[in-house]
Coordinates of C-alpha atoms in Angstrom, one line a residue:
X1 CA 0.0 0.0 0.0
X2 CA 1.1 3.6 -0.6
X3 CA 2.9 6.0 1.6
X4 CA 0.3 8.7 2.9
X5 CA 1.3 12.2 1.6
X6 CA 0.1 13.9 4.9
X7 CA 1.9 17.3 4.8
X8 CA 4.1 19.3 2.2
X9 CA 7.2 17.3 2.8
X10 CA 9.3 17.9 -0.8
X11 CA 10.0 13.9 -0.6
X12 CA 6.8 12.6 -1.7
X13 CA 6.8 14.7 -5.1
X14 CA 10.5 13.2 -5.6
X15 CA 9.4 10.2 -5.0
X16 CA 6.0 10.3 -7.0
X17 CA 8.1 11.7 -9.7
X18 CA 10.4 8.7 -9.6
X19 CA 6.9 5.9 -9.7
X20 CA 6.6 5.8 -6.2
X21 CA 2.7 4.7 -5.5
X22 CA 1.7 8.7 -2.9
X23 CA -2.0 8.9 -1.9
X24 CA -2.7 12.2 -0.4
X25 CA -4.2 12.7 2.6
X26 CA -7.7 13.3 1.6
X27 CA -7.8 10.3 -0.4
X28 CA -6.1 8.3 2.5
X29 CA -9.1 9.1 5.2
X30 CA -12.2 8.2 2.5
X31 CA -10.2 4.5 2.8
X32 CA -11.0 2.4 5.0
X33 CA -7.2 0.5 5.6
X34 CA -5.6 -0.1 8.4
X35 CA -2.9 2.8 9.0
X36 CA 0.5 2.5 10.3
X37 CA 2.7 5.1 11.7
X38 CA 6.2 5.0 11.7
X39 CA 8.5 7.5 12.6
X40 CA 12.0 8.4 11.2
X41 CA 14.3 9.8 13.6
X42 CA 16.5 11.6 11.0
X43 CA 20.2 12.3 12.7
X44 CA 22.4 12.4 9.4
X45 CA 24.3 16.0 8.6
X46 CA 22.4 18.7 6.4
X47 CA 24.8 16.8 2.9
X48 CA 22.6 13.8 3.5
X49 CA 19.5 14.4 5.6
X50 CA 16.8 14.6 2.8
X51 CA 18.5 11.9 0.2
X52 CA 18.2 9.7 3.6
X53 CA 15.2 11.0 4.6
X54 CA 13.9 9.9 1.0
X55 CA 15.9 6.4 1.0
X56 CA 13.8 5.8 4.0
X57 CA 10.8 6.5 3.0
X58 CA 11.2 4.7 -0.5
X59 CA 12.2 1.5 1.2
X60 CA 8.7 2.0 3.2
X61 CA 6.3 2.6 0.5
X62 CA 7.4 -0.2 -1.4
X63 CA 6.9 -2.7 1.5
X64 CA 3.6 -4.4 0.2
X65 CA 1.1 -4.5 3.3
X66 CA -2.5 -4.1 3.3
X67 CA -1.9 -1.0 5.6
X68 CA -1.2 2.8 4.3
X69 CA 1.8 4.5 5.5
X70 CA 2.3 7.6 8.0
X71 CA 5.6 8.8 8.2
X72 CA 6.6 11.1 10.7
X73 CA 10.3 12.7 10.4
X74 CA 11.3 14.5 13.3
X75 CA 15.5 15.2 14.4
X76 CA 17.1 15.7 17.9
X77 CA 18.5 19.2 19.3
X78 CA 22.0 19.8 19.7
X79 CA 22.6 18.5 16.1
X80 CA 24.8 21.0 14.4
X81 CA 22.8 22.5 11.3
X82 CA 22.6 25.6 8.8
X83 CA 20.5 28.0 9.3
X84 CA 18.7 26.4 5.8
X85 CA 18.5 23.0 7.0
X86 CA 17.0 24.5 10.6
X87 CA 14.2 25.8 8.7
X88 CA 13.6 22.8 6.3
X89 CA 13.3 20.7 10.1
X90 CA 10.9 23.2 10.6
X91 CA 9.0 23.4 8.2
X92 CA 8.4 20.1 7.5
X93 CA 9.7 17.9 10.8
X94 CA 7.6 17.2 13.6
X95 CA 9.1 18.0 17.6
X96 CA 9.8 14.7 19.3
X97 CA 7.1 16.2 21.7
X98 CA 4.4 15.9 19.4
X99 CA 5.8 12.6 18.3
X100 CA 5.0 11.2 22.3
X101 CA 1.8 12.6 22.2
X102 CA 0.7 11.4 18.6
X103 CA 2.7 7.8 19.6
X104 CA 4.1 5.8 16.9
X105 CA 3.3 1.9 15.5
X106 CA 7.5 1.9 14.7
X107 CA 10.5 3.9 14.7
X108 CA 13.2 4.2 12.5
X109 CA 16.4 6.3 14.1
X110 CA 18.9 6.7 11.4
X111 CA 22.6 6.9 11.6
X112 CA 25.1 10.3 12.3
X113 CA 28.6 11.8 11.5
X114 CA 30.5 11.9 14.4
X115 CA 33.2 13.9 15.7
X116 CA 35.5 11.9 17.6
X117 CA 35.8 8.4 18.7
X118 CA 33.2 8.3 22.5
X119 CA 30.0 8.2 21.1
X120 CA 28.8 9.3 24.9
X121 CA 30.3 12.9 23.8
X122 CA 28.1 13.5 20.8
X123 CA 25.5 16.1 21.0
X124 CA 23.4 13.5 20.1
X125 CA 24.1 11.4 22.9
X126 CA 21.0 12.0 25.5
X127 CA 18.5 13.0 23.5
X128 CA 19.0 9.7 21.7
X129 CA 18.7 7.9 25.0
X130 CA 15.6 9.9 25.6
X131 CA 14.0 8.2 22.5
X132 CA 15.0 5.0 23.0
X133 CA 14.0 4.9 26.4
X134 CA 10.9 6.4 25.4
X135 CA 10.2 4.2 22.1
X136 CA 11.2 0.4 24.2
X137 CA 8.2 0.8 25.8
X138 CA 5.5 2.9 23.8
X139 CA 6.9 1.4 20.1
X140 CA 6.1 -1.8 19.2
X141 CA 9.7 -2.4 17.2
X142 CA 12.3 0.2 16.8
X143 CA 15.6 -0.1 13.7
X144 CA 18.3 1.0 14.6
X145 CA 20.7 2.1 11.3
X146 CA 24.5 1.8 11.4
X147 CA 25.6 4.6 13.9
X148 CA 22.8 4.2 16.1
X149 CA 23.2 0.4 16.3
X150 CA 26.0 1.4 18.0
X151 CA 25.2 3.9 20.4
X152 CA 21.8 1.5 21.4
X153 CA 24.8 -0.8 22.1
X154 CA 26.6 1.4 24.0
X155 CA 23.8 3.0 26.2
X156 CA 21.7 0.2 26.8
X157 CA 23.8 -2.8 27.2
X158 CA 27.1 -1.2 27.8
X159 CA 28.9 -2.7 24.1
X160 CA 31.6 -0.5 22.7
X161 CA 31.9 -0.2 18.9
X162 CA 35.4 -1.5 18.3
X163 CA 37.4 0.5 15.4
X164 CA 38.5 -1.6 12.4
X165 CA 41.6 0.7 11.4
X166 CA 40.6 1.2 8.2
X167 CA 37.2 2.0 6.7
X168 CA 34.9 -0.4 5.4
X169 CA 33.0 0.5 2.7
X170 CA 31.6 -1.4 -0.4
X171 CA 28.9 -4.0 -0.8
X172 CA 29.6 -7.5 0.4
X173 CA 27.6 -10.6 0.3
X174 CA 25.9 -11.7 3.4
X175 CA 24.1 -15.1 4.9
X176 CA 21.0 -15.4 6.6
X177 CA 22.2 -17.6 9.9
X178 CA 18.7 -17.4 11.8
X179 CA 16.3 -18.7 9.2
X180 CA 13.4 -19.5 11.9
X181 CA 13.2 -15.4 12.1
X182 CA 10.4 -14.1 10.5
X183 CA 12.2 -11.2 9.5
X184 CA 14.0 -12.9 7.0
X185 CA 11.5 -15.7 6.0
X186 CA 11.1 -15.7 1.9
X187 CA 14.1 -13.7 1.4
X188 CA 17.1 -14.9 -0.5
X189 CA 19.1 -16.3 1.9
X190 CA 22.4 -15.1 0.5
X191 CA 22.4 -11.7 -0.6
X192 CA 24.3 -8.0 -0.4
X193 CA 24.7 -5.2 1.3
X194 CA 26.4 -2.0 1.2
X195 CA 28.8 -1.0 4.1
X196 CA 30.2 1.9 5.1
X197 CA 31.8 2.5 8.5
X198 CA 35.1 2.7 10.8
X199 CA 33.8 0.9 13.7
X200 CA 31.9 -2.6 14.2
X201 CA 30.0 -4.5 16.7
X202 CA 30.7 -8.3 16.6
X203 CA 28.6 -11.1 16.7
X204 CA 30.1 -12.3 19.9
X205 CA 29.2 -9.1 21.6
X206 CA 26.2 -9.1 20.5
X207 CA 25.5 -12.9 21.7
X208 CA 26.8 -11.7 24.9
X209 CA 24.1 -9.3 26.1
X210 CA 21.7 -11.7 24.3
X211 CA 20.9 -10.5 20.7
X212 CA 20.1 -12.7 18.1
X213 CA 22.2 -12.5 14.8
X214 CA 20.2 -12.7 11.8
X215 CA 22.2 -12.3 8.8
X216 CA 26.2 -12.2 8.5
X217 CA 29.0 -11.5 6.1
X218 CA 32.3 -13.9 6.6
X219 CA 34.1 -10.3 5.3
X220 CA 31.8 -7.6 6.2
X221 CA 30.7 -9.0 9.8
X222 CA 27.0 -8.8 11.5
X223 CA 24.7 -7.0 9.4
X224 CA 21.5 -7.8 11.4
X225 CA 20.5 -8.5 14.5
X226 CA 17.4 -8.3 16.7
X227 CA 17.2 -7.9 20.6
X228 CA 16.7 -10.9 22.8
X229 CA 12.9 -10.7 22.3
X230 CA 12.8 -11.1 18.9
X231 CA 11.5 -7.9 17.8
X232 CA 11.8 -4.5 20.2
X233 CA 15.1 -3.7 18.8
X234 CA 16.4 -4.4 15.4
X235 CA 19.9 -3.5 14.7
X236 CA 21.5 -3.1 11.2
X237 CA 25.4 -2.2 10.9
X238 CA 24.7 -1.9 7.0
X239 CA 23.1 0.7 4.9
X240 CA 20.1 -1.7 2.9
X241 CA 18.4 1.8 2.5
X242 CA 21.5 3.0 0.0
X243 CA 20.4 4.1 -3.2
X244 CA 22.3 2.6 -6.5
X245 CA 24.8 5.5 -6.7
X246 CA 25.3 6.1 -2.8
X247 CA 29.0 4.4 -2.6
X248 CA 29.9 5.9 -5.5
X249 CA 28.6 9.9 -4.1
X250 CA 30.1 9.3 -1.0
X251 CA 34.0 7.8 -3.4
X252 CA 33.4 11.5 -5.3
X253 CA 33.1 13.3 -1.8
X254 CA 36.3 11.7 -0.6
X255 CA 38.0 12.8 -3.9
X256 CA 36.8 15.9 -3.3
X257 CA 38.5 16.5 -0.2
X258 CA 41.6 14.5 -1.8
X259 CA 41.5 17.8 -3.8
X260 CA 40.9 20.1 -1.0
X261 CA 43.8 18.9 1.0
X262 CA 41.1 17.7 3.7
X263 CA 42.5 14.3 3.7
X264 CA 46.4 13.1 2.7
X265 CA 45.7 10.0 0.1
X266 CA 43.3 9.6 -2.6
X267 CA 40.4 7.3 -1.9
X268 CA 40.2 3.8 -2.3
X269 CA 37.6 1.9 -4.4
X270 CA 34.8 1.1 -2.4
X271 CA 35.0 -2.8 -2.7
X272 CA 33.1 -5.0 -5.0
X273 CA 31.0 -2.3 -6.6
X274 CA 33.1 -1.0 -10.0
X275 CA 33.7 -3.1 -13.0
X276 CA 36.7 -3.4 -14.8
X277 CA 36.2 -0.8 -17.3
X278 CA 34.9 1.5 -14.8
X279 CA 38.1 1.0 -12.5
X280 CA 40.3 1.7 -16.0
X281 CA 37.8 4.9 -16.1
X282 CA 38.5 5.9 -12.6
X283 CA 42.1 5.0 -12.5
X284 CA 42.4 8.1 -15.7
X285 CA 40.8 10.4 -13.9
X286 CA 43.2 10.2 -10.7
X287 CA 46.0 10.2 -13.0
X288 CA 44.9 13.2 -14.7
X289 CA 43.7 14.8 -11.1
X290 CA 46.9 14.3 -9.6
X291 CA 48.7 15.7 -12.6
X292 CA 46.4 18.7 -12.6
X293 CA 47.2 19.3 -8.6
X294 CA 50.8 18.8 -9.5
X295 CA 51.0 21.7 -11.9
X296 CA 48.3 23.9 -9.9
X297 CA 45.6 23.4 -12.2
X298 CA 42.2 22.9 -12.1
X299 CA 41.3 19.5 -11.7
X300 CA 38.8 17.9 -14.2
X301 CA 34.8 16.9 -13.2
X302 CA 34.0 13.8 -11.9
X303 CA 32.6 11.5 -14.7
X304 CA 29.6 10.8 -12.4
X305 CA 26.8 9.9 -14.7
X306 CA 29.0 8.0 -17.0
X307 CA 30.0 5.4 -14.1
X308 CA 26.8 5.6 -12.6
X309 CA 24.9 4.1 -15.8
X310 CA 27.1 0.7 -15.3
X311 CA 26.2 0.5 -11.6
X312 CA 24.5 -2.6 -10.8
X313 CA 22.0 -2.6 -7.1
X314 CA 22.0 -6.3 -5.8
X315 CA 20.3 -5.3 -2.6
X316 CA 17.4 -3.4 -3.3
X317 CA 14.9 -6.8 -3.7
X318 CA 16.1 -8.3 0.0
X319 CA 15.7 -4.9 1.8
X320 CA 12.5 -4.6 0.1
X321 CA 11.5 -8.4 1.6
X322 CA 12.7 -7.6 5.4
X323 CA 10.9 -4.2 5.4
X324 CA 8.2 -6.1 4.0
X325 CA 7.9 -8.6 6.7
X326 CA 8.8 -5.7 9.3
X327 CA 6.0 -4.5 8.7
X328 CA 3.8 -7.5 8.8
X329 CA 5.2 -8.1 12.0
X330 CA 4.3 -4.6 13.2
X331 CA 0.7 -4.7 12.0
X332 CA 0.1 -8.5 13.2
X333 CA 0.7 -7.2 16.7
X334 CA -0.3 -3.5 16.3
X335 CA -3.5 -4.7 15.0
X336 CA -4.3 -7.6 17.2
X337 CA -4.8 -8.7 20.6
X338 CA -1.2 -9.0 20.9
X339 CA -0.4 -6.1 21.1
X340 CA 3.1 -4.6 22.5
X341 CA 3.2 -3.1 25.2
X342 CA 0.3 -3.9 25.9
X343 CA 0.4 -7.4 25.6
X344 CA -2.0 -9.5 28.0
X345 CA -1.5 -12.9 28.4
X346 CA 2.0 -12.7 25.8
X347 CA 5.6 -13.6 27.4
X348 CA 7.0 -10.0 26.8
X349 CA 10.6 -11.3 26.2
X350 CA 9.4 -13.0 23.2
X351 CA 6.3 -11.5 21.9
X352 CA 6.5 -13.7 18.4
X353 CA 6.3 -17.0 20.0
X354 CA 9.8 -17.7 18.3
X355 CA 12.2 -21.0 19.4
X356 CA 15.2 -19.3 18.9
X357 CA 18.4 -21.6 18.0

């Protein structure tokens, strides 16, 4: 079912205007469909906060549930914005107040650039804990993306992120491990996902407060887990959400600061996402950027559209399946009498009824 066009939000004309299936509001209340309301606690910097804001809510309107789609997009305080991106929140954000007051069905809490290497220093830091202390017990399931993985690991069951020494960033091929989980039931049960990140939780640290691992990659690590209940928490270390041409934006923002003398090396590839030919491409144009720097000229433009027409995405279908079943999940107990947290009669640590393995 569609996603619910319920204020002027610029995402839903981009996405309409990409095929995306938008009802608008009016048309939404003459229905009668079950709603669901998730909100999307949007932390990323101003470069990235509407393409993940729209990444988001793509991934949500194409899950295929009899149920229309509310999203609410709100962002913490503290969070260092321009004065342009501080009106776009808003304008168009809801307050995490009103969020409480409204309540949510799910939440969705995104990751964040970070400053240094204690997460507890960030800006971010308690207002995040306010939401996730909030959203365990009035939000039937809460994802938790990349960054925020981490800092729910952190805060709530006192895991440190452990750096890698390098950054990991590419698309790698994962396993599903837990196959009784209905999260990943009728999805392929080897698939990829894109990574990008300096840090990582590992699967024995997550065993060890009492996740569940759901999905793995032998080079990438844990990409998905889920609390020890089955459901309340879901935790991704990967980015399912990426568009086709993410990696290859975010390997033209590191040449970029190559250029600006930000950072001392040229970038990498990102791994396992450039052909051959395109490698040849790219391999030119660093020869003919470093000459340029060399003799203080201007460097030439990044040939982006002609490496991003021989991009392949081998992830989109799976991400598409376990939002898809995410959302089940959330309207089976939102919408029944087992409902969370409210859940009479239903063992609260494991709300599914799962025999986890």
């Amino acid at each position: 079912m569609p996603l619910v066009a319920h204020n002027a939000l610029p995402t839903f004309e981009r996405l309409r205007r990409d095929g995306q299936n938008i009802l608008e509001s009016d048309r939404a209340l003459q229905q009668d469909i079950r709603e669901l309301h998730i909100g999307l606690l949007n932390m990323m910097p101003d470069t990235a906060l509407t393409a993940t804001e729209r990444q988001f809510f793509r991934l949500i309107g194409q899950s295929n549930q009899i149920a229309q789609f509310y999203v609410h997009p709100f962002s913490l305080d503290g969070l260092q914005r321009s004065p342009e991106t501080m009106a776009y929140i808003k304008r168009y954000y809801e307050s995490f107040n009103e969020i409480k007051t409204q309540g949510l069905d799910a939440l969705i809490i995104t990751g964040a650039n970070v400053a240094g290497a204690d997460l507890s220093q960030e800006p971010f830091w308690q207002p995040l804990k306010e939401v996730v202390d909030w959203a365990t017990t009035q939000v039937t399931s809460t994802v938790c993306s990349c960054l925020a993985t981490h800092a729910v690991m952190q805060f709530r069951y006192n895991q440190q992120r452990r750096p890698l020494g390098f950054k990991r960033w590419g698309v790698y091929p994962h396993r599903v491990v837990a196959r009784y989980h209905p999260l990943v039931s009728n999805v392929n049960t080897l698939f990829d996902v894109p990574h990008s990140r300096f840090n990582e939780i590992t699967r024995a640290q997550f065993e060890a407060v009492g996740c569940h691992v759901l999905a793995e990659s032998a080079m990438a690590g844990v990409h998905l887990a889920v609390s020890d209940d089955g459901l309340r928490l879901i935790m991704l270390q990967g980015h399912p959400e990426y568009d086709t041409i993410s990696l290859l934006k975010e390997y033209k923002r590191e040449i970029r600061r190559f250029i600006s003398s930000d950072r001392d090396n040229y970038p990498p590839f990102p791994d396992h996402i450039f052909s051959v030919k395109i490698k040849a491409i790219l391999t030119e144009y660093r020869e003919r950027v470093e000459y340029c720097l060399i003799h203080r000229q201007t460097p030439p433009e990044f040939p982006e559209a002609r490496i991003a027409a021989g991009l392949d995405n081998t992830w989109q279908d799976t991400a598409e399946g376990v939002m898809d079943n995410w959302m089940g999940l959330i309207y089976r107990v939102t919408h029944s009498d087992r409902r969370i947290p409210f859940m009479d009669g239903v063992d609260p640590l494991n709300p599914l009824g799962l025999s986890f393995k």
